[in-house]
Coordinates of C-alpha atoms and ligand atoms in Angstrom, one line a residue:
X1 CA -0.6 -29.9 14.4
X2 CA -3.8 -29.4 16.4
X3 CA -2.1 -29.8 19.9
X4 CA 0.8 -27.2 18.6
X5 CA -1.9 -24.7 18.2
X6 CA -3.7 -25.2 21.4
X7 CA -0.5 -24.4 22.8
X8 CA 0.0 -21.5 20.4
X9 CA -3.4 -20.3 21.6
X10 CA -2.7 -20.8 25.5
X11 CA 0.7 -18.8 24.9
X12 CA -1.0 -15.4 23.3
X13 CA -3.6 -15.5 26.0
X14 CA -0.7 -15.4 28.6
X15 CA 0.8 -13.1 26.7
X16 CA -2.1 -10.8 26.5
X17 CA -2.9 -10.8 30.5
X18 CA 1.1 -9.8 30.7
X19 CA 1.9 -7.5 28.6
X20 CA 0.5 -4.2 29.1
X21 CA 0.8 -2.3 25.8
X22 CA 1.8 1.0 25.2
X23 CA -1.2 2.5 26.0
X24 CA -2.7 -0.3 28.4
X25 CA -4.7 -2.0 25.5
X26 CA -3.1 -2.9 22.5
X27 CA -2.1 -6.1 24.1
X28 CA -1.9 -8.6 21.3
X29 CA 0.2 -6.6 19.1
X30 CA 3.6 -5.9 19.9
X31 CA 6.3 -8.6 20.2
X32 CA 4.6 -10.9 21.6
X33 CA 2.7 -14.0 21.3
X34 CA 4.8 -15.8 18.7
X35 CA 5.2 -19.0 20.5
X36 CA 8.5 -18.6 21.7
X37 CA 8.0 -18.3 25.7
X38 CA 11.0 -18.4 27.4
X39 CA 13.5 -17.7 24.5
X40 CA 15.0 -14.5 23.6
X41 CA 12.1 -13.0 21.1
X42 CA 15.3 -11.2 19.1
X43 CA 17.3 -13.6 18.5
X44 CA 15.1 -16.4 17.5
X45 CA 12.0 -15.0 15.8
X46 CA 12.2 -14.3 12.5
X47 CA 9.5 -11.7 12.4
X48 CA 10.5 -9.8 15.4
X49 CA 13.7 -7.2 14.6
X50 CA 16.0 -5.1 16.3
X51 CA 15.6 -1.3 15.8
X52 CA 17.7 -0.5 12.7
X53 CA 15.6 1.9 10.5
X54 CA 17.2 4.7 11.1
X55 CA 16.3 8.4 9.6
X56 CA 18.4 7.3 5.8
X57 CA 16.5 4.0 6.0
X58 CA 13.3 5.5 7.2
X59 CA 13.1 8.1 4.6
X60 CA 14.0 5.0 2.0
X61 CA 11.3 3.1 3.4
X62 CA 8.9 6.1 2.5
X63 CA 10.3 7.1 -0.9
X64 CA 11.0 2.6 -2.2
X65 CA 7.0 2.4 -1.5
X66 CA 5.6 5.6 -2.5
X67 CA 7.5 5.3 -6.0
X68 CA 6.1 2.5 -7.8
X69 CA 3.8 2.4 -10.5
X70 CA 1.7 5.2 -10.4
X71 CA 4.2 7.9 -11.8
X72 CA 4.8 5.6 -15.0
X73 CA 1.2 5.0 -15.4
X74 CA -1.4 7.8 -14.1
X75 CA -0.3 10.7 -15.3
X76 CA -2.4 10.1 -18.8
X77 CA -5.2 9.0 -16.6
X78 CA -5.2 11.9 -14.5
X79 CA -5.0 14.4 -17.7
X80 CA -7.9 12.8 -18.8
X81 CA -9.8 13.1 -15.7
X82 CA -8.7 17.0 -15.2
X83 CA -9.2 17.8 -19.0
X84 CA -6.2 20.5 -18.9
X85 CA -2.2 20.2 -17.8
X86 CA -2.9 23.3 -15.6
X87 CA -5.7 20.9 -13.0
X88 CA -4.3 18.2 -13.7
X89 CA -0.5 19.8 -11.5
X90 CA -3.2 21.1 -9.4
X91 CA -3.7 18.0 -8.5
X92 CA -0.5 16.4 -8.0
X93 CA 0.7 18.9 -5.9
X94 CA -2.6 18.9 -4.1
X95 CA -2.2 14.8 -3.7
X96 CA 1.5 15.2 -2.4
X97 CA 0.1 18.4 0.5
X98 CA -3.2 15.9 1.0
X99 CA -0.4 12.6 1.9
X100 CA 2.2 15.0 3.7
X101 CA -0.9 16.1 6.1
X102 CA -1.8 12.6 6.3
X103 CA 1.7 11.3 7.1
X104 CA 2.4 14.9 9.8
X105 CA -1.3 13.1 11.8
X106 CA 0.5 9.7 11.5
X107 CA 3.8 10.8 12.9
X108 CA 1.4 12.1 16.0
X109 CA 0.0 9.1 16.3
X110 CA 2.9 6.6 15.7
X111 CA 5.2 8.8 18.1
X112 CA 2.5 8.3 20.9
X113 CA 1.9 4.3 20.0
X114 CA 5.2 3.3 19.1
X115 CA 3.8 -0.6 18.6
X116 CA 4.0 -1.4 14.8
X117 CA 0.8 -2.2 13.0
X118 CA -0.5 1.5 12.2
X119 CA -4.3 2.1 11.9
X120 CA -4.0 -1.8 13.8
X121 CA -3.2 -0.3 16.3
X122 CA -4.6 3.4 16.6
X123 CA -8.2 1.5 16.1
X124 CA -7.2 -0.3 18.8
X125 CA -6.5 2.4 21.0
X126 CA -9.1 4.5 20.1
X127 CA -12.1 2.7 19.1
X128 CA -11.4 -0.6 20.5
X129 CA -11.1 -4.6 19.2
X130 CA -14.1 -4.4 16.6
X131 CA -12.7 -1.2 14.3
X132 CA -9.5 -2.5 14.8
X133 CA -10.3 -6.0 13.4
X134 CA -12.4 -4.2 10.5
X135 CA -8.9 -2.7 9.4
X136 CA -7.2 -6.0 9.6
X137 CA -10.1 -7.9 7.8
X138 CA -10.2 -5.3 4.7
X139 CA -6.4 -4.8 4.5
X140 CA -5.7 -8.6 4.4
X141 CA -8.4 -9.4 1.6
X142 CA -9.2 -6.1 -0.2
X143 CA -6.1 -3.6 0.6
X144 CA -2.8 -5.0 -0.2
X145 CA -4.1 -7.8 -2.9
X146 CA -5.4 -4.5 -4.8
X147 CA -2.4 -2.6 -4.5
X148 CA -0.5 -6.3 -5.6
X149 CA -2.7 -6.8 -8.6
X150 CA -2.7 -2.7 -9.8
X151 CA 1.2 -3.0 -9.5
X152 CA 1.6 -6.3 -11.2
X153 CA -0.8 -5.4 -14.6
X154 CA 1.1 -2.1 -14.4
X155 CA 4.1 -3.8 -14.7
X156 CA 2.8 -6.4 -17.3
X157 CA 1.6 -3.2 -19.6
X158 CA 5.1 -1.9 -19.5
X159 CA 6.3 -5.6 -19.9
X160 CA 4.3 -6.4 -23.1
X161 CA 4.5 -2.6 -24.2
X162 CA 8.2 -3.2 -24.5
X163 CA 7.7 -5.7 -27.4
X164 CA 4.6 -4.2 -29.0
X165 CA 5.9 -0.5 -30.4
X166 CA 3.6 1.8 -29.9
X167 CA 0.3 -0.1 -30.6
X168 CA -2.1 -1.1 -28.4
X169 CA -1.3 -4.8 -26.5
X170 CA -4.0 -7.4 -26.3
X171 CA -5.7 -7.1 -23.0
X172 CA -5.6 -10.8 -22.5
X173 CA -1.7 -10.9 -23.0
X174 CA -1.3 -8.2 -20.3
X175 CA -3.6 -10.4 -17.6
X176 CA -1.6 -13.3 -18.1
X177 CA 2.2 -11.4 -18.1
X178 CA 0.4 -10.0 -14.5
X179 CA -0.6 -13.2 -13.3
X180 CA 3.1 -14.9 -14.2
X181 CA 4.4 -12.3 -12.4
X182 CA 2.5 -12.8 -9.1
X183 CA 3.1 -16.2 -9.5
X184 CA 7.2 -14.9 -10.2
X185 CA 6.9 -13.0 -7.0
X186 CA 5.0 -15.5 -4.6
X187 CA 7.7 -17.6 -5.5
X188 CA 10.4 -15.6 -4.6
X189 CA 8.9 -15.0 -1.4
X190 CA 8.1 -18.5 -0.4
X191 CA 11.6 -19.4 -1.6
X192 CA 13.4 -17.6 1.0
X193 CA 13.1 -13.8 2.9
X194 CA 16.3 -13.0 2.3
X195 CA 16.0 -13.2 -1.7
X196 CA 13.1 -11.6 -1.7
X197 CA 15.0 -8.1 0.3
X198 CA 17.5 -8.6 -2.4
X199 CA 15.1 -8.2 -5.2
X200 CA 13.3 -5.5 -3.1
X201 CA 17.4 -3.5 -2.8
X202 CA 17.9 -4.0 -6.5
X203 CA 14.6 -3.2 -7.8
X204 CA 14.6 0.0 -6.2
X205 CA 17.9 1.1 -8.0
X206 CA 16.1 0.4 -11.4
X207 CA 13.5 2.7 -10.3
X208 CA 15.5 5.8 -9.4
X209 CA 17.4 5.2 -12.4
X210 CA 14.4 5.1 -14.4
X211 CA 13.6 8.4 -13.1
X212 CA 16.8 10.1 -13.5
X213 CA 16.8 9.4 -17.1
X214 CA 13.4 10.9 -17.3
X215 CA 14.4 14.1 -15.6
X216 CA 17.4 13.8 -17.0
X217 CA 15.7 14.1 -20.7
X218 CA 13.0 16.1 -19.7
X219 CA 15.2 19.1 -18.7
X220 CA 17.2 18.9 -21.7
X221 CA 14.6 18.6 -23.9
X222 CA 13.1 22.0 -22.1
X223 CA 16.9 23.6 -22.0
X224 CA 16.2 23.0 -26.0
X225 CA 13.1 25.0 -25.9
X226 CA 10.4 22.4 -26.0
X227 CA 8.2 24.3 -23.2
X228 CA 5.0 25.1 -25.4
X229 CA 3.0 22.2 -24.2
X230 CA 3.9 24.5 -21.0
X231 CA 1.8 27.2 -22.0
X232 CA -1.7 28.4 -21.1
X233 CA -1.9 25.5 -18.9
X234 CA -5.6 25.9 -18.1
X235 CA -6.7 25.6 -21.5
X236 CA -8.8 22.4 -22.0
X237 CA -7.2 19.8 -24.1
X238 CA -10.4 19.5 -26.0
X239 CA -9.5 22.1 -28.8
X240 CA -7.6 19.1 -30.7
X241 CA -10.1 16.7 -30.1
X242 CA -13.4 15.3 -29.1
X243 CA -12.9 12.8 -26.8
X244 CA -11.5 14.6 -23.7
X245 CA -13.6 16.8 -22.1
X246 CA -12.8 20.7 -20.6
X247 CA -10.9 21.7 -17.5
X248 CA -12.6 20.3 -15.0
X249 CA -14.2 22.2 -11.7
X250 CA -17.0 19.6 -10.8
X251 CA -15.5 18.9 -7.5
X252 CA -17.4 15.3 -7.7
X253 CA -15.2 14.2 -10.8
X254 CA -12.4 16.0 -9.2
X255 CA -12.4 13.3 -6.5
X256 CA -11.7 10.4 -8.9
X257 CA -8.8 12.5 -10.5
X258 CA -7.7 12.4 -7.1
X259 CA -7.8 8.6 -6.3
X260 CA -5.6 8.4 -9.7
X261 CA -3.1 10.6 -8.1
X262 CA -3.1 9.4 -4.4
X263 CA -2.3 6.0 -6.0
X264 CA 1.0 7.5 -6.7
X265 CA 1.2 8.5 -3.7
X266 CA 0.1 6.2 -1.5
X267 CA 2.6 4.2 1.1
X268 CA 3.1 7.4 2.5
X269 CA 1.8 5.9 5.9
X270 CA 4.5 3.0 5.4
X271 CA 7.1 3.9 8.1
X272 CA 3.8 3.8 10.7
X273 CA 3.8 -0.2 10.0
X274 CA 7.3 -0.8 11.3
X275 CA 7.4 1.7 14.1
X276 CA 8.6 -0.6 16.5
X277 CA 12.1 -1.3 13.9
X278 CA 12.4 2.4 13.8
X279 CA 16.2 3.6 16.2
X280 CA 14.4 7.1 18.2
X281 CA 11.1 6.8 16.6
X282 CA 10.0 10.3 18.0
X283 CA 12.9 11.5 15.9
X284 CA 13.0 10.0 13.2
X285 CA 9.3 8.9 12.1
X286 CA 8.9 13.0 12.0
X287 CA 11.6 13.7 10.0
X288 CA 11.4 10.8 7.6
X289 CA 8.2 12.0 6.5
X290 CA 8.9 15.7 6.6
X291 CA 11.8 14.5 4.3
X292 CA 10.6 11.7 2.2
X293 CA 6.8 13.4 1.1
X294 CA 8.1 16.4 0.0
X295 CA 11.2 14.7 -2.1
X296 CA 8.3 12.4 -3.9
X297 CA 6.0 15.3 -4.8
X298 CA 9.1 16.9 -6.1
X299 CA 10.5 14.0 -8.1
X300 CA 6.6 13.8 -9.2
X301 CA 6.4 17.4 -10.1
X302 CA 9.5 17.0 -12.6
X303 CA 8.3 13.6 -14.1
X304 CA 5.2 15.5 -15.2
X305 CA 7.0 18.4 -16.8
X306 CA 9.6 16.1 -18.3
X307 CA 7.0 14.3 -20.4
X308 CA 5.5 17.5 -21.2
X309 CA 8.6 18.8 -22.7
X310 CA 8.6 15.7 -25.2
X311 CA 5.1 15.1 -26.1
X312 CA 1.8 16.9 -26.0
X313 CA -0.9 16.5 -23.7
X314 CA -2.9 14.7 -26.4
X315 CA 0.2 12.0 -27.0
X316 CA 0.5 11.7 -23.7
X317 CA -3.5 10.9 -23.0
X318 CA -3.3 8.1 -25.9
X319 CA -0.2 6.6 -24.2
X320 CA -0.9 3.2 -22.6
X321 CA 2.4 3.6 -21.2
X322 CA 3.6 7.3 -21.1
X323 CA 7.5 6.4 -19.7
X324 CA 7.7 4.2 -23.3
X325 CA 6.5 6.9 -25.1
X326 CA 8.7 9.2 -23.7
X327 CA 11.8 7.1 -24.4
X328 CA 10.7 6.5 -28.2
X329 CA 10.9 10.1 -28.5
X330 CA 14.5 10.6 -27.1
X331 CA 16.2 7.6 -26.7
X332 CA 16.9 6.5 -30.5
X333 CA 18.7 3.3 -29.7
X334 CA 18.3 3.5 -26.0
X335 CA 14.4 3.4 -26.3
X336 CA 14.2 -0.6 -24.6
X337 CA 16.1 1.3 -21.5
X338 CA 12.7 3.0 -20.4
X339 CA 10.2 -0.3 -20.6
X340 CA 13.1 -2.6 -19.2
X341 CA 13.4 0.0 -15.8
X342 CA 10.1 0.4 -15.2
X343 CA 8.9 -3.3 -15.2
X344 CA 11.8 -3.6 -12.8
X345 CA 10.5 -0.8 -10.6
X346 CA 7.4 -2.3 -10.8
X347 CA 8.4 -5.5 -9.9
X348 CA 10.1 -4.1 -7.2
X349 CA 7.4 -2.3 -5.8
X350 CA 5.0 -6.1 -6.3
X351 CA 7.7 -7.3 -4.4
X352 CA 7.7 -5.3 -1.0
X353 CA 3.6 -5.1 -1.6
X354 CA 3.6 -8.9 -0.9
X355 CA 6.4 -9.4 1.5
X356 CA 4.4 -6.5 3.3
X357 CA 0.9 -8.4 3.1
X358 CA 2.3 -11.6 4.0
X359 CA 3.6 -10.1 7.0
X360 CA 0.4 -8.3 7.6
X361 CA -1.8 -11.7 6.9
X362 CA 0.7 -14.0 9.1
X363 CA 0.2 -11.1 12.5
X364 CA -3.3 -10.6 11.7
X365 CA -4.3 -14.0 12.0
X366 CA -1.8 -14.9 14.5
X367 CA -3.7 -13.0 16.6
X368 CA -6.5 -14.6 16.6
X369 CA -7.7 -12.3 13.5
X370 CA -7.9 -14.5 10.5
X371 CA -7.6 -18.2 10.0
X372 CA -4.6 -19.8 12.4
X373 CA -3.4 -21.9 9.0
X374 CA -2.5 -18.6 7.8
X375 CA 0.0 -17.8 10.5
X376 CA 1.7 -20.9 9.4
X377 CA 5.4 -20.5 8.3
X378 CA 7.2 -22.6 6.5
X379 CA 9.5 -25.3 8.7
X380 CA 12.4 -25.0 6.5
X381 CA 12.4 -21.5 5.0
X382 CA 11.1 -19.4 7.9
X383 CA 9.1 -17.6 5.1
X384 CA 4.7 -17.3 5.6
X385 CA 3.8 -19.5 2.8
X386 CA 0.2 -20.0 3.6
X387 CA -0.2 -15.8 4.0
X388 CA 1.6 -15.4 0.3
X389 CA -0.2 -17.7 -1.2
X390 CA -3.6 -16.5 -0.1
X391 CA -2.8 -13.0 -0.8
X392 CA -1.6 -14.3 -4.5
X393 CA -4.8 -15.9 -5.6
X394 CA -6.8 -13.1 -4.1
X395 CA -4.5 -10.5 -6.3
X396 CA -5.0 -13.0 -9.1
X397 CA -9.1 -12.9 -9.4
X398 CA -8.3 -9.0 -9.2
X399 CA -6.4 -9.4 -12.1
X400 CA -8.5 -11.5 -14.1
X401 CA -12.0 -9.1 -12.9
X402 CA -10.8 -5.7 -13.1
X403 CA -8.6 -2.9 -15.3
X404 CA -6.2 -0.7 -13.9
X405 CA -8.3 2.1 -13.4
X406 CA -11.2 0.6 -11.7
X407 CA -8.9 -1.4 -9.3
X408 CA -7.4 2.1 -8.2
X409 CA -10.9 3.2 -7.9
X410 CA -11.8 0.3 -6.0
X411 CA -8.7 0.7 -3.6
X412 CA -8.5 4.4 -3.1
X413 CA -11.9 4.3 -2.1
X414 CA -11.5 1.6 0.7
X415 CA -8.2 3.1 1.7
X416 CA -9.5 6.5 1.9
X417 CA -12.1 5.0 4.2
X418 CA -9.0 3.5 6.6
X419 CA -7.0 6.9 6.3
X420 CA -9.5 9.1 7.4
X421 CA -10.8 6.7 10.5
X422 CA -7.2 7.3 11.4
X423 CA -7.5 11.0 11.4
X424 CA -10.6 10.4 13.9
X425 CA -8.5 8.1 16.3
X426 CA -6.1 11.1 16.5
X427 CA -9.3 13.7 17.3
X428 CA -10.6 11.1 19.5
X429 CA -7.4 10.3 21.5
X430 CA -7.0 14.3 22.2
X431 CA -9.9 14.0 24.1
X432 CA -9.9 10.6 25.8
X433 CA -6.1 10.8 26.7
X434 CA -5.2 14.2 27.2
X435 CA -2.4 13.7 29.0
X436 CA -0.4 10.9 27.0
X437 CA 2.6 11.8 26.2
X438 CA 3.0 13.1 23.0
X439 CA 6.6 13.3 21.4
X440 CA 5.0 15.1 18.3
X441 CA 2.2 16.7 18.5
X442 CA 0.7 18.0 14.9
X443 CA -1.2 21.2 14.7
X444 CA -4.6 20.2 14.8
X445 CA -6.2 21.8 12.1
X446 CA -4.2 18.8 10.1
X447 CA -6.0 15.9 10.8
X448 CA -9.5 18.3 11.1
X449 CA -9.1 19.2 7.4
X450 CA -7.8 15.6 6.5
X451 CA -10.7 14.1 7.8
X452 CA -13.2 16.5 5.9
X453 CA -10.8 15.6 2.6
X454 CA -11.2 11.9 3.7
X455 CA -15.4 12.6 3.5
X456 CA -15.1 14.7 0.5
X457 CA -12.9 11.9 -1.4
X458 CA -15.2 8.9 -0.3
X459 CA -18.5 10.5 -1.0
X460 CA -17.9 12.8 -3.7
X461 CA -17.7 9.3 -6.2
X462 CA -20.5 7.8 -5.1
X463 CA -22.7 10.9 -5.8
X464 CA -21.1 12.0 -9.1
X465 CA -21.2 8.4 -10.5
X466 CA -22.2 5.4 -8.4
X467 CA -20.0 2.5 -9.2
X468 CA -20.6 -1.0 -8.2
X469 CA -17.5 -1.1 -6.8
X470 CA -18.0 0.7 -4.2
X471 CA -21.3 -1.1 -3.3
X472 CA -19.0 -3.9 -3.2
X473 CA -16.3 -2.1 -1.0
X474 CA -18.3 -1.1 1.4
X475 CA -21.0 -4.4 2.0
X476 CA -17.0 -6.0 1.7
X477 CA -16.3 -4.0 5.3
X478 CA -19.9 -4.6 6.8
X479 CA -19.6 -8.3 6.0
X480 CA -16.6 -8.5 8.5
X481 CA -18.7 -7.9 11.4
X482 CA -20.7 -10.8 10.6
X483 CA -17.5 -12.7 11.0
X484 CA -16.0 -10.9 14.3
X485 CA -18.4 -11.9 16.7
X486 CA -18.7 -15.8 16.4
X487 CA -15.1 -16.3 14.8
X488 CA -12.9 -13.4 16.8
X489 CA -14.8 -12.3 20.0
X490 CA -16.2 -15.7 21.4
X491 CA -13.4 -17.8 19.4
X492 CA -15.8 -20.5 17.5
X493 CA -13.4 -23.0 15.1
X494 CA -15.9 -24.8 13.3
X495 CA -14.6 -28.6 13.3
X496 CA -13.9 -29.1 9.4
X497 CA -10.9 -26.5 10.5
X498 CA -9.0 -28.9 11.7
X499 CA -8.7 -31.2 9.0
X500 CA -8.1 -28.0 6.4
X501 CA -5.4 -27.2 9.2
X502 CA -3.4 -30.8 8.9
X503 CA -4.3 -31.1 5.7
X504 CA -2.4 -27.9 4.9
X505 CA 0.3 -28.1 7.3
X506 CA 1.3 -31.6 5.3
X507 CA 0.9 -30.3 1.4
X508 CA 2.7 -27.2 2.0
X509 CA 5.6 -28.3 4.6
X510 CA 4.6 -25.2 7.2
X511 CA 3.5 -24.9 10.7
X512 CA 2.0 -23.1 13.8
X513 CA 5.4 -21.1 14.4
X514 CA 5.8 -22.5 17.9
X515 CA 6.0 -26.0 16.2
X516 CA 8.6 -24.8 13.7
X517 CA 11.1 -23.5 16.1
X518 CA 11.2 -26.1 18.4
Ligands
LIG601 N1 2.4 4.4 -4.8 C1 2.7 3.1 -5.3 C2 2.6 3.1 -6.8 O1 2.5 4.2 -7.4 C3 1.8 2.1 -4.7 C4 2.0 1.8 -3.3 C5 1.2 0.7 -2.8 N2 1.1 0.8 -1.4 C6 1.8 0.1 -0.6 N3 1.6 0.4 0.7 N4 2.6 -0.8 -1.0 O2 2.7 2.1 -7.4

């Protein structure tokens, strides 16, 4: 074990002095450095693939991870957080102009780099090893378990709403369905990487079905002449009740309303990950997003006015699960139709989040970023066992610690923080490379006003109600510097490493993957 990851080590360093990188230093990123020196890196390595996203696939990509759980689950949260139906489309559209501005900066920037890794590798570029490793240390701990454990309970609320009516479901019943699901999934994905693209292909056909029949209903509920909940939009929901407070123009609570929609929307940065998969990436990776954004804020847009046409604003805010709701009302003997498509979209969506992060965990620390043991793949199954697993029990202590809604605090929060770095990289590259070739080049007032949004959405919560959370989030990012400079820059493995290392290679079957392909 030990000797094969010398060797594994020897290799990247070789690698890094040879390959020079798109932009001369984003060495360790690319193909290489998987241990397979001298072998054709395409046909034998399961992680590297041939360009085959092209722009159907691309905008798929964009669309199968944007659509997940959000759309079935914040739109009561975020009418609660406006106070009227009139802010609370202000802010769905504003979240889908706010993500396609994001992705149009991206496109710039993943056109330029065309190495796969995203803010990995603008950081990189940019800012240089210690930013770049910040990314990769938040992302693989804090990032993608969130977004795992936010979709899994989402999923387990639609689960245990399907066999509950419309009453409310013991919290305790929902953390469980969402841990046996994450255990569901991480099985899937250790089992083999094939079954787990299946699920992901399926899956996504339950979701777009799921929202056809909602548009589908909405629109001939509204043909009927349901529109009144469509009326003087701006008027606070508060008239009915006391619970729910006015339209709201504090642009502090505004922010969180926000993080409740960018939930739905986020993934729009997905293609950026895979650039090096995409055929003509300064093609496509523009018009995939220029495509794929606007269709989501559409299909978003219709969802909201759909539910609207069958129940009230106030129905909708004491919904724990508007899209069962919604298929009470019209469905009649359908009704089971609505829960049963949205736990499979959800699933679905759980399902790319943690093939994504075990792909994530597995190049992170392969180079050199995270614990070796957790670039280990499986000998058999070619699958990043270790990286799963790790990512399932972080998602799992989510589950059990936090709610929906203070999760997607939690992650918007540390995304946002990621997102608008990014916007900077771009700002910063204009000046420091000038004269890089730019297949796209975005107007640059984009990633200017992204950036200030970025500020706005990250400070604006912590002002207008200072969670611990965020406390957390942040000392969470700090605390990886204290682990970059003995364990990343100057390499220290502290000896009880190795035995975890054999000791793990044995009870789990996997290996360093030179090891496994020889
Ligand atoms: N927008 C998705 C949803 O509403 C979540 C996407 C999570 N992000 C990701 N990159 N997988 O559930």
């Amino acid at each position: 074990g030990s000797e094969a990851n010398v060797q594994q080590q020897q290799q990247q360093q070789q690698q890094q002095q040879q390959s020079p990188g798109a932009l001369g230093n984003d060495e360790d990123r690319g193909g290489g450095s998987r241990g397979l020196e001298g072998q054709d890196p395409e046909k034998d390595d399961p992680v590297h693939l041939k360009r085959r996203v092209g722009l159907v696939s691309g905008v798929a990509l964009i669309v199968g991870t944007m659509i997940g759980s959000g759309i079935f689950v914040s739109p009561s949260g975020l009418l609660i957080r406006t106070g009227s139906v009139g802010m609370s489309f202000v802010v769905w559209t504003g979240c889908g102009l706010l993500s396609l501005c994001g992705a149009l900066a991206y496109a710039e920037l993943g056109t330029m780099n065309t190495s796969s890794g995203a803010e990995y590798a603008y950081f990189m570029d940019a800012f240089g090893a210690p930013p770049a490793f910040l990314f990769s240390w938040v992302s693989t701990l804090v990032l993608k378990p969130s977004q795992m454990a936010i979709i899994c309970l989402s999923f387990a609320q639609y689960a245990v709403e399907a066999f509950a009516a419309e009453c409310d479901p013991p919290q305790e019943i929902v953390k469980l369905v969402a841990l046996l699901a994450i255990v569901l999934i991480l099985l899937v994905n250790c089992y083999s990487v094939n079954l787990a693209t299946g699920v992901q292909n399926a899956f996504t056909a339950g979701k777009l079905f799921a929202i056809l029949v909602i548009v589908a209903g909405g629109s001939y509920k509204l043909v009927q002449g349901n529109t009144q909940h469509l009326h003087n939009v701006f008027e606070s929901v508060e008239e009915t009740t006391d619970g729910v407070a006015k339209t709201v123009f504090n642009v502090g609570k505004l922010a969180t309303a926000f993080y409740t929609g960018l939930w739905a929307y986020d993934g729009w940065n997905n293609l950026n990950y895979v650039t090096e998969e995409i055929k003509d990436p300064s093609r496509n990776l523009p018009r995939s997003i220029m495509i794929g954004i606007p269709l989501v804020t559409l299909c978003y847009a219709l969802i909201n006015v759909s539910y609207l046409a069958v129940m009230s604003p106030l129905e909708m805010i004491d919904s724990e699960a508007v899209a069962v709701t919604f298929g009470n009302r019209i469905l009649g003997l359908m009704a089971w139709l609505m829960p049963v498509s949205v736990a499979v979209s959800t699933f679905g969506s759980a399902n790319g989040t943690l093939f994504a992060a075990g792909r994530l965990c597995f190049a992170a620390s392969r180079e050199g970023h995270l614990m070796d043991c957790l670039s280990y793949v499986h000998v058999r199954r070619f699958t990043p066992a270790p990286g799963l697993i790790f990512h399932s029990l972080v998602a799992g202590a989510m589950v059990l610690s936090g709610s929906i809604d203070s999760l997607i605090d939690f992650f918007s929060f540390t995304a946002w923080i990621f997102y608008g770095g990014a916007m900077l990289a771009l700002l910063v590259m204009r000046r420091t490379r000038p004269d890089h070739p730019r297949p796209y080049r975005c107007p640059i007032v984009i990633p200017v006003l992204v950036l200030l949004i970025s500020i706005y959405l990250i400070v604006a919560p912590i002002i207008d109600k200072p969670q611990i959370e965020y406390l957390y989030a942040a000392a969470f990012i700090a605390a990886g510097m204290l682990f970059y400079l003995p364990f990343v820059k100057y390499r220290y493995v502290p000896k009880f490493m190795e035995g975890v290392n054999v000791f793990l290679q044995m009870l789990l079957e996997v290996a360093p993957t030179a090891a496994a392909f020889d």
